Amino acid sequence: MKLLRRLHLYLGVFFAPLLILFTVTGWWQTVSPNRNKGLGFGQSWIEKLSTIHIDQYYPLSGPHTYATHAFKWLVVAMSIGLLLSLLLGLILAFKGSPRKKSVIAALLAGILVPIVLLWIGEKARPHRLPSPALQPLSAVEAEPAR
């Protein structure tokens, strides 16, 4: 049990900064109605951090080449570490808590609440998010060059 706690502790502490980055940028991507990349994307600090989340590189000004393989492997390790840490946390919750029914209730709520909210969302009337639409070509632009 002591080894499980120590492993859970160090996995959590090691991956916490990266998980915070992915949580903040994932939150921003979720609540931003228009996240399409276009000219000017990557100017604000949250857009730059979001580029790390989406494309695995930090956008610098000017032309640059990027190698993303090392960071992708770190993200894979983070994902495995997070899953392992979550499983260890569940084991510790069940083994270390005298109120197992409360732990089971919290786990079931964590499963059912997202399912119910998604189901409610499916039953809601359509909500149109603002999105950049392709503008029709004007008559001048539509004419072939002579």
XYZ file of C-alpha atoms in Angstrom:
146
model
C 0.000 0.000 0.000
C 2.892 2.339 0.815
C 4.460 1.687 -2.606
C 1.136 2.422 -4.342
C 0.824 5.744 -2.501
C 4.392 6.725 -3.368
C 3.950 5.776 -7.042
C 0.645 7.678 -7.156
C 2.324 10.712 -5.573
C 5.309 10.895 -7.925
C 3.302 10.203 -11.087
C 0.895 12.966 -10.122
C 3.601 15.473 -9.251
C 5.690 14.734 -12.360
C 2.814 15.047 -14.826
C 0.902 17.841 -13.021
C 2.406 20.761 -15.038
C 1.658 19.090 -18.369
C -1.823 18.078 -17.233
C -2.522 21.657 -16.156
C -1.430 22.866 -19.613
C -3.689 20.354 -21.363
C -6.589 21.097 -19.014
C -6.384 24.878 -19.479
C -5.994 24.716 -23.261
C -8.643 22.004 -23.555
C -11.007 24.181 -21.539
C -10.248 27.146 -23.812
C -10.869 25.045 -26.932
C -14.146 23.789 -25.484
C -15.580 27.201 -24.618
C -14.246 29.095 -27.654
C -16.953 29.131 -30.314
C -14.501 29.876 -33.121
C -11.152 28.123 -32.869
C -10.406 27.813 -36.546
C -6.811 28.568 -37.282
C -6.340 31.383 -39.683
C -4.152 34.371 -40.198
C -3.324 35.875 -36.849
C -3.865 32.653 -34.872
C -1.217 32.121 -32.250
C -0.854 35.737 -31.204
C -2.296 35.492 -27.692
C -0.697 33.421 -24.949
C -3.663 31.018 -24.788
C -3.520 30.432 -28.555
C 0.211 29.704 -28.312
C -0.366 27.230 -25.490
C -3.258 25.744 -27.452
C -0.894 25.142 -30.371
C 1.242 23.020 -28.041
C -1.892 21.032 -27.169
C -3.034 20.582 -30.775
C 0.162 20.481 -32.836
C 2.893 19.678 -30.268
C 5.096 22.733 -30.866
C 5.375 26.275 -29.527
C 4.770 28.820 -32.308
C 7.627 31.275 -32.709
C 7.586 34.340 -34.916
C 9.116 33.903 -38.338
C 9.698 30.719 -40.320
C 10.848 27.708 -38.305
C 10.898 23.962 -38.642
C 9.596 21.818 -35.823
C 10.293 18.254 -34.707
C 7.328 17.047 -32.672
C 8.186 13.369 -32.090
C 9.853 13.857 -28.690
C 6.931 15.879 -27.347
C 4.433 13.348 -28.729
C 6.254 10.592 -26.816
C 6.069 12.720 -23.675
C 2.303 13.108 -24.196
C 1.956 9.335 -24.662
C 3.931 8.818 -21.434
C 1.738 11.424 -19.716
C -1.421 9.630 -20.875
C -0.155 6.283 -19.625
C 1.031 7.890 -16.378
C -2.317 9.613 -15.885
C -4.230 6.380 -16.448
C -1.936 4.535 -14.060
C -2.230 7.304 -11.473
C -6.026 7.319 -11.796
C -6.177 3.551 -11.356
C -3.877 3.799 -8.331
C -6.100 6.550 -6.945
C -9.161 4.335 -7.334
C -7.375 1.431 -5.654
C -6.292 3.693 -2.793
C -9.815 5.107 -2.489
C -11.363 1.653 -2.197
C -8.671 0.165 0.050
C -8.126 3.193 2.258
C -11.681 4.367 2.818
C -13.920 2.883 5.493
C -16.932 4.224 3.535
C -16.801 2.078 0.425
C -20.425 2.838 -0.454
C -19.598 6.554 -0.662
C -16.613 5.807 -2.912
C -18.806 3.641 -5.166
C -21.486 6.357 -5.246
C -18.920 9.014 -6.231
C -17.486 6.747 -8.946
C -20.939 5.976 -10.344
C -21.837 9.678 -10.279
C -18.628 10.438 -12.183
C -19.728 7.969 -14.854
C -23.434 8.822 -14.976
C -23.372 12.646 -14.800
C -21.458 13.080 -18.113
C -23.672 10.469 -19.790
C -26.852 12.208 -18.605
C -25.568 15.650 -19.650
C -24.678 14.343 -23.120
C -28.111 12.721 -23.371
C -29.814 15.977 -22.333
C -27.714 17.818 -24.910
C -28.915 15.449 -27.624
C -32.533 16.256 -26.740
C -32.019 20.024 -26.786
C -32.955 22.181 -29.713
C -30.116 22.967 -32.110
C -27.749 25.710 -31.049
C -25.820 27.391 -33.800
C -22.324 28.458 -32.877
C -20.864 31.379 -34.790
C -18.484 30.079 -37.388
C -16.679 31.778 -40.204
C -18.470 30.964 -43.416
C -16.903 31.009 -46.826
C -17.861 34.227 -48.474
C -19.221 33.902 -52.014
C -16.957 35.241 -54.693
C -18.071 38.566 -56.057
C -18.828 38.907 -59.743
C -15.457 40.570 -60.350
C -13.519 37.782 -58.628
C -15.542 35.119 -60.403
C -14.562 36.332 -63.894
C -11.582 34.518 -65.397
C -8.419 36.577 -65.921
C -7.838 37.729 -69.501
